[in-house]
mmCIF file of C-alpha atoms in Angstrom:
data_model
loop_
_atom_site.group_PDB
_atom_site.id
_atom_site.type_symbol
_atom_site.label_atom_id
_atom_site.label_comp_id
_atom_site.label_asym_id
_atom_site.label_seq_id
_atom_site.Cartn_x
_atom_site.Cartn_y
_atom_site.Cartn_z
ATOM 1 C CA ASP A 116 -19.359 0.329 28.463
ATOM 2 C CA LYS A 117 -15.653 -0.188 29.012
ATOM 3 C CA LEU A 118 -15.677 -3.343 26.893
ATOM 4 C CA LEU A 119 -17.574 -1.562 24.105
ATOM 5 C CA PHE A 120 -15.059 1.309 24.197
ATOM 6 C CA LEU A 121 -12.087 -1.065 23.970
ATOM 7 C CA TRP A 122 -13.692 -2.957 21.086
ATOM 8 C CA SER A 123 -14.371 0.303 19.235
ATOM 9 C CA ILE A 124 -10.753 1.374 19.676
ATOM 10 C CA THR A 125 -9.567 -2.018 18.434
ATOM 11 C CA VAL A 126 -11.613 -1.637 15.248
ATOM 12 C CA SER A 127 -10.819 2.018 14.553
ATOM 13 C CA VAL A 128 -7.101 1.941 15.352
ATOM 14 C CA PHE A 129 -6.565 0.210 12.009
ATOM 15 C CA GLY A 130 -7.730 3.347 10.175
ATOM 16 C CA ILE A 131 -5.529 5.564 12.345
ATOM 17 C CA GLY A 132 -2.517 3.479 11.402
ATOM 18 C CA GLY A 133 -3.525 3.742 7.734
ATOM 19 C CA LEU A 134 -3.593 7.537 7.982
ATOM 20 C CA LEU A 135 -0.091 7.639 9.458
ATOM 21 C CA GLY A 136 1.227 5.147 6.925
ATOM 22 C CA SER A 137 -0.069 7.116 3.966
ATOM 23 C CA SER A 138 1.425 10.339 5.313
ATOM 24 C CA GLY A 139 4.958 8.975 5.078
ATOM 25 C CA SER A 140 4.657 6.895 1.904
ATOM 26 C CA ARG A 141 5.814 9.609 -0.534
ATOM 27 C CA TYR A 142 8.889 10.568 1.503
ATOM 28 C CA LEU A 143 9.949 6.955 2.015
ATOM 29 C CA THR A 144 9.537 5.944 -1.630
ATOM 30 C CA VAL A 145 11.589 8.896 -2.882
ATOM 31 C CA LYS A 146 14.349 8.361 -0.327
ATOM 32 C CA TYR A 147 14.639 4.564 -0.255
ATOM 33 C CA GLY A 148 12.875 3.288 -3.376
ATOM 34 C CA LYS A 149 9.724 1.257 -3.774
ATOM 35 C CA LYS A 150 11.314 -2.183 -3.545
ATOM 36 C CA LYS A 151 13.081 -1.486 -0.239
ATOM 37 C CA CYS A 152 9.948 0.094 1.203
ATOM 38 C CA LEU A 153 7.871 -2.942 0.234
ATOM 39 C CA LEU A 154 10.397 -5.285 1.853
ATOM 40 C CA CYS A 155 10.388 -3.290 5.091
ATOM 41 C CA ASN A 156 6.616 -3.098 4.938
ATOM 42 C CA ASN A 157 6.425 -6.892 4.748
ATOM 43 C CA LEU A 158 8.571 -7.168 7.861
ATOM 44 C CA LEU A 159 6.221 -4.778 9.653
ATOM 45 C CA MET A 160 3.203 -6.882 8.683
ATOM 46 C CA ILE A 161 4.878 -10.121 9.802
ATOM 47 C CA VAL A 162 5.711 -8.581 13.190
ATOM 48 C CA ALA A 163 2.124 -7.317 13.535
ATOM 49 C CA ALA A 164 0.712 -10.748 12.643
ATOM 50 C CA SER A 165 3.010 -12.435 15.174
ATOM 51 C CA ILE A 166 1.956 -10.032 17.934
ATOM 52 C CA MET A 167 -1.761 -10.601 17.283
ATOM 53 C CA GLY A 168 -1.297 -14.345 16.935
ATOM 54 C CA CYS A 169 0.360 -14.552 20.364
ATOM 55 C CA SER A 170 -2.173 -12.305 22.102
ATOM 56 C CA LYS A 171 -4.336 -15.159 23.396
ATOM 57 C CA THR A 172 -1.365 -17.077 24.788
ATOM 58 C CA ALA A 173 -0.104 -13.915 26.479
ATOM 59 C CA GLN A 174 -3.667 -13.061 27.626
ATOM 60 C CA SER A 175 -3.165 -9.486 26.417
ATOM 61 C CA PHE A 176 -5.756 -7.545 24.435
ATOM 62 C CA GLU A 177 -3.180 -4.731 24.222
ATOM 63 C CA MET A 178 -1.231 -6.904 21.793
ATOM 64 C CA ILE A 179 -4.261 -6.952 19.481
ATOM 65 C CA LEU A 180 -4.426 -3.156 19.644
ATOM 66 C CA ILE A 181 -0.743 -2.824 18.803
ATOM 67 C CA GLY A 182 -0.963 -5.409 16.028
ATOM 68 C CA ARG A 183 -4.015 -3.773 14.456
ATOM 69 C CA PHE A 184 -2.308 -0.382 14.532
ATOM 70 C CA MET A 185 0.793 -1.804 12.836
ATOM 71 C CA CYS A 186 -1.391 -3.559 10.254
ATOM 72 C CA GLY A 187 -3.055 -0.239 9.523
ATOM 73 C CA ILE A 188 0.296 1.422 8.907
ATOM 74 C CA SER A 189 1.339 -1.454 6.672
ATOM 75 C CA ALA A 190 -1.841 -2.187 4.733
ATOM 76 C CA GLY A 191 -4.008 0.905 4.792
ATOM 77 C CA LYS A 192 -7.676 1.560 5.332
ATOM 78 C CA VAL A 193 -10.112 -0.895 3.772
ATOM 79 C CA ILE A 194 -12.232 1.501 1.736
ATOM 80 C CA SER A 195 -9.813 4.362 1.153
ATOM 81 C CA PRO A 196 -6.613 2.438 0.392
ATOM 82 C CA THR A 197 -3.862 4.375 2.091
ATOM 83 C CA GLY A 198 -1.165 3.037 4.350
ATOM 84 C CA LEU A 199 2.189 2.080 2.913
ATOM 85 C CA CYS A 200 1.394 -1.086 0.992
ATOM 86 C CA VAL A 201 -1.405 0.027 -1.307
ATOM 87 C CA PRO A 202 0.162 3.141 -2.912
ATOM 88 C CA LEU A 203 3.542 1.399 -3.043
ATOM 89 C CA HIS A 204 2.069 -1.674 -4.685
ATOM 90 C CA HIS A 205 0.192 0.318 -7.322
ATOM 91 C CA GLN A 206 3.261 2.392 -8.170
ATOM 92 C CA TYR A 207 5.696 -0.510 -8.265
ATOM 93 C CA VAL A 208 3.469 -2.796 -10.355
ATOM 94 C CA GLY A 209 2.715 0.015 -12.797
ATOM 95 C CA GLU A 210 6.338 1.062 -13.185
ATOM 96 C CA ILE A 211 7.789 -2.419 -13.740
ATOM 97 C CA SER A 212 5.099 -3.374 -16.294
ATOM 98 C CA PRO A 213 5.603 -2.799 -20.035
ATOM 99 C CA ARG A 214 3.386 -0.080 -21.474
ATOM 100 C CA LYS A 215 0.957 -2.457 -23.227
ATOM 101 C CA LEU A 216 0.286 -4.352 -19.984
ATOM 102 C CA ARG A 217 0.397 -1.426 -17.551
ATOM 103 C CA GLY A 218 -3.358 -0.850 -17.395
ATOM 104 C CA PHE A 219 -4.070 -4.545 -16.885
ATOM 105 C CA ALA A 220 -1.367 -4.871 -14.217
ATOM 106 C CA ASN A 221 -2.741 -1.926 -12.236
ATOM 107 C CA SER A 222 -6.288 -3.282 -12.425
ATOM 108 C CA THR A 223 -5.182 -6.539 -10.782
ATOM 109 C CA SER A 224 -4.519 -4.606 -7.572
ATOM 110 C CA SER A 225 -8.212 -3.861 -7.055
ATOM 111 C CA PHE A 226 -9.151 -7.435 -7.963
ATOM 112 C CA PHE A 227 -6.805 -9.030 -5.435
ATOM 113 C CA TRP A 228 -7.690 -6.392 -2.842
ATOM 114 C CA SER A 229 -11.348 -7.432 -3.069
ATOM 115 C CA LEU A 230 -10.425 -11.132 -3.239
ATOM 116 C CA GLY A 231 -8.362 -10.802 -0.066
ATOM 117 C CA LYS A 232 -11.241 -9.185 1.806
ATOM 118 C CA ALA A 233 -13.593 -11.935 0.634
ATOM 119 C CA ILE A 234 -11.184 -14.676 1.741
ATOM 120 C CA GLY A 235 -10.751 -12.957 5.096
ATOM 121 C CA GLN A 236 -14.510 -12.769 5.698
ATOM 122 C CA ILE A 237 -15.016 -16.399 4.672
ATOM 123 C CA SER A 238 -12.118 -17.580 6.839
ATOM 124 C CA GLY A 239 -13.577 -15.687 9.786
ATOM 125 C CA GLN A 240 -16.722 -17.814 9.906
ATOM 126 C CA ARG A 241 -17.197 -19.832 13.098
ATOM 127 C CA GLU A 242 -16.998 -23.086 11.116
ATOM 128 C CA LEU A 243 -13.482 -22.198 9.896
ATOM 129 C CA LEU A 244 -10.980 -19.981 11.723
ATOM 130 C CA GLY A 245 -13.490 -17.841 13.620
ATOM 131 C CA SER A 246 -13.913 -20.372 16.422
ATOM 132 C CA LYS A 247 -12.961 -19.804 20.052
ATOM 133 C CA SER A 248 -9.761 -21.820 19.684
ATOM 134 C CA LEU A 249 -8.588 -20.816 16.193
ATOM 135 C CA TRP A 250 -9.146 -17.048 16.058
ATOM 136 C CA PRO A 251 -5.453 -16.291 16.891
ATOM 137 C CA MET A 252 -4.516 -18.152 13.704
ATOM 138 C CA LEU A 253 -6.997 -15.999 11.785
ATOM 139 C CA MET A 254 -5.415 -12.800 13.087
ATOM 140 C CA ALA A 255 -1.925 -14.093 12.339
ATOM 141 C CA SER A 256 -2.841 -15.197 8.810
ATOM 142 C CA CYS A 257 -2.252 -11.672 7.434
ATOM 143 C CA GLY A 258 1.459 -12.360 7.815
ATOM 144 C CA LEU A 259 1.403 -15.215 5.269
ATOM 145 C CA PRO A 260 1.108 -13.050 2.095
ATOM 146 C CA ALA A 261 3.729 -10.710 3.541
ATOM 147 C CA LEU A 262 6.073 -13.655 4.076
ATOM 148 C CA VAL A 263 5.573 -14.840 0.484
ATOM 149 C CA GLN A 264 6.389 -11.391 -0.874
ATOM 150 C CA LEU A 265 9.349 -11.013 1.484
ATOM 151 C CA VAL A 266 10.864 -14.218 0.082
ATOM 152 C CA THR A 267 10.149 -13.537 -3.611
ATOM 153 C CA LEU A 268 10.586 -9.758 -3.939
ATOM 154 C CA PRO A 269 14.426 -9.772 -3.629
ATOM 155 C CA PHE A 270 14.541 -11.546 -7.007
ATOM 156 C CA PHE A 271 12.881 -8.522 -8.652
ATOM 157 C CA PRO A 272 14.779 -5.348 -9.586
ATOM 158 C CA GLU A 273 14.058 -1.853 -8.374
ATOM 159 C CA SER A 274 11.582 0.227 -10.366
ATOM 160 C CA PRO A 275 13.281 1.494 -13.591
ATOM 161 C CA PRO A 276 11.670 4.982 -13.368
ATOM 162 C CA TYR A 277 12.910 5.327 -9.786
ATOM 163 C CA LEU A 278 16.456 4.368 -10.768
ATOM 164 C CA LEU A 279 16.525 6.871 -13.622
ATOM 165 C CA MET A 280 14.449 9.756 -12.238
ATOM 166 C CA HIS A 281 15.581 9.812 -8.609
ATOM 167 C CA LYS A 282 18.958 8.083 -8.664
ATOM 168 C CA GLY A 283 20.160 9.110 -12.119
ATOM 169 C CA ASP A 284 21.361 5.539 -12.690
ATOM 170 C CA GLN A 285 20.817 5.021 -16.416
ATOM 171 C CA GLU A 286 22.775 1.748 -16.558
ATOM 172 C CA GLY A 287 20.852 0.393 -13.584
ATOM 173 C CA CYS A 288 17.612 1.412 -15.276
ATOM 174 C CA LYS A 289 18.559 -0.428 -18.485
ATOM 175 C CA LYS A 290 19.580 -3.516 -16.525
ATOM 176 C CA ALA A 291 16.280 -3.525 -14.618
ATOM 177 C CA ILE A 292 14.290 -3.142 -17.852
ATOM 178 C CA ARG A 293 16.151 -6.053 -19.470
ATOM 179 C CA GLN A 294 15.554 -8.211 -16.400
ATOM 180 C CA LEU A 295 11.850 -7.387 -16.393
ATOM 181 C CA TRP A 296 11.013 -7.237 -20.091
ATOM 182 C CA GLY A 297 13.761 -9.345 -21.642
ATOM 183 C CA GLU A 298 16.470 -8.463 -24.130
ATOM 184 C CA GLY A 299 15.562 -6.034 -26.854
ATOM 185 C CA HIS A 300 15.504 -2.393 -27.827
ATOM 186 C CA HIS A 301 13.920 -0.437 -24.981
ATOM 187 C CA GLN A 302 15.185 3.027 -25.791
ATOM 188 C CA ALA A 303 11.637 4.305 -26.382
ATOM 189 C CA GLU A 304 10.649 3.430 -22.803
ATOM 190 C CA ILE A 305 13.795 5.107 -21.453
ATOM 191 C CA ASP A 306 13.018 8.226 -23.500
ATOM 192 C CA ASP A 307 9.512 8.302 -22.025
ATOM 193 C CA ILE A 308 10.966 8.189 -18.511
ATOM 194 C CA MET A 309 13.351 11.030 -19.382
ATOM 195 C CA LYS A 310 10.432 13.108 -20.711
ATOM 196 C CA GLU A 311 8.515 12.467 -17.516
ATOM 197 C CA LYS A 312 11.535 13.514 -15.467
ATOM 198 C CA ALA A 313 11.824 16.756 -17.450
ATOM 199 C CA THR A 314 8.110 17.417 -16.976
ATOM 200 C CA MET A 315 8.261 16.792 -13.232
ATOM 201 C CA LYS A 316 10.938 19.473 -12.840
ATOM 202 C CA ASN A 317 8.423 22.107 -13.912
ATOM 203 C CA ILE A 318 5.627 20.845 -11.648
ATOM 204 C CA LYS A 319 5.343 21.993 -8.071
ATOM 205 C CA ILE A 320 4.145 19.252 -5.715
ATOM 206 C CA LEU A 321 1.531 20.728 -3.399
ATOM 207 C CA SER A 322 1.180 19.957 0.281
ATOM 208 C CA VAL A 323 -2.240 19.075 1.685
ATOM 209 C CA LEU A 324 -2.718 22.633 2.977
ATOM 210 C CA GLU A 325 -1.669 24.162 -0.353
ATOM 211 C CA LEU A 326 -4.027 21.815 -2.188
ATOM 212 C CA MET A 327 -6.930 22.943 -0.022
ATOM 213 C CA LYS A 328 -6.130 26.592 -0.737
ATOM 214 C CA GLU A 329 -5.729 26.131 -4.498
ATOM 215 C CA GLN A 330 -8.828 27.457 -6.268
ATOM 216 C CA ALA A 331 -8.228 25.435 -9.455
ATOM 217 C CA PHE A 332 -8.665 22.124 -7.604
ATOM 218 C CA ARG A 333 -11.540 23.186 -5.349
ATOM 219 C CA TRP A 334 -14.354 21.280 -7.094
ATOM 220 C CA GLN A 335 -12.229 18.166 -7.627
ATOM 221 C CA LEU A 336 -11.416 18.236 -3.920
ATOM 222 C CA TYR A 337 -15.092 18.633 -3.008
ATOM 223 C CA THR A 338 -15.984 15.640 -5.183
ATOM 224 C CA ILE A 339 -13.342 13.389 -3.619
ATOM 225 C CA VAL A 340 -14.273 14.398 -0.061
ATOM 226 C CA ILE A 341 -17.991 13.792 -0.678
ATOM 227 C CA LEU A 342 -17.384 10.391 -2.295
ATOM 228 C CA THR A 343 -14.987 9.266 0.421
ATOM 229 C CA THR A 344 -17.276 10.453 3.210
ATOM 230 C CA THR A 345 -20.419 8.815 1.820
ATOM 231 C CA VAL A 346 -18.596 5.521 1.226
ATOM 232 C CA GLN A 347 -17.888 5.377 4.964
ATOM 233 C CA LEU A 348 -21.659 5.515 5.563
ATOM 234 C CA CYS A 349 -22.458 2.487 3.395
ATOM 235 C CA GLY A 350 -21.919 0.076 6.286
ATOM 236 C CA ILE A 351 -18.622 -1.523 5.228
ATOM 237 C CA ASN A 352 -16.905 -0.562 8.481
ATOM 238 C CA ALA A 353 -19.648 -2.294 10.452
ATOM 239 C CA VAL A 354 -19.211 -5.384 8.284
#
């Protein structure tokens, strides 16, 4: 019974970390920017992967618990993508993409999310990294994509909408757009960002409690809760 309880905690602590990560994502992105948050998030994932990878050598299952919790904060829950990485990734990719490619760029997130889960399940087979001797490498492998992004992301600029809307840095916004989209006339995109900024000033951002009390969003909220709840019953968590 004790072993079953510890195993259940090890599995579920990932979702708890995802809940905490998603709670702070909006505040962190507004204060520090999406690029900086992604870089720090990669460091968190690398630390988590290192802790889990060393758990067998240290003979400590507590290290797996800690690593899984940190991974949850960094990556988010499998079915309901929360955490820090998923909302940050969607926002950053969408904001640095030109308008004609924005829909395609955002759709790649779901594709690679599913591809990553498939690769993880295949790698976890006993014939590959799921063996008695190699499973620490499997648990540490989540740090490899984070390391790749940590090395490459500094060569990318900050999100142009963030620079203009939150920092008021119009020159920095223009420089970022030129670096991302090349030289050319991008005034139309800058005007769109300015219109969005003006629109956001007249919109009140609701807290979770205020959203639940708002009558106008009641049925939309019911729909989301029902869909999210029933998805958890499809068996994916057991898988």
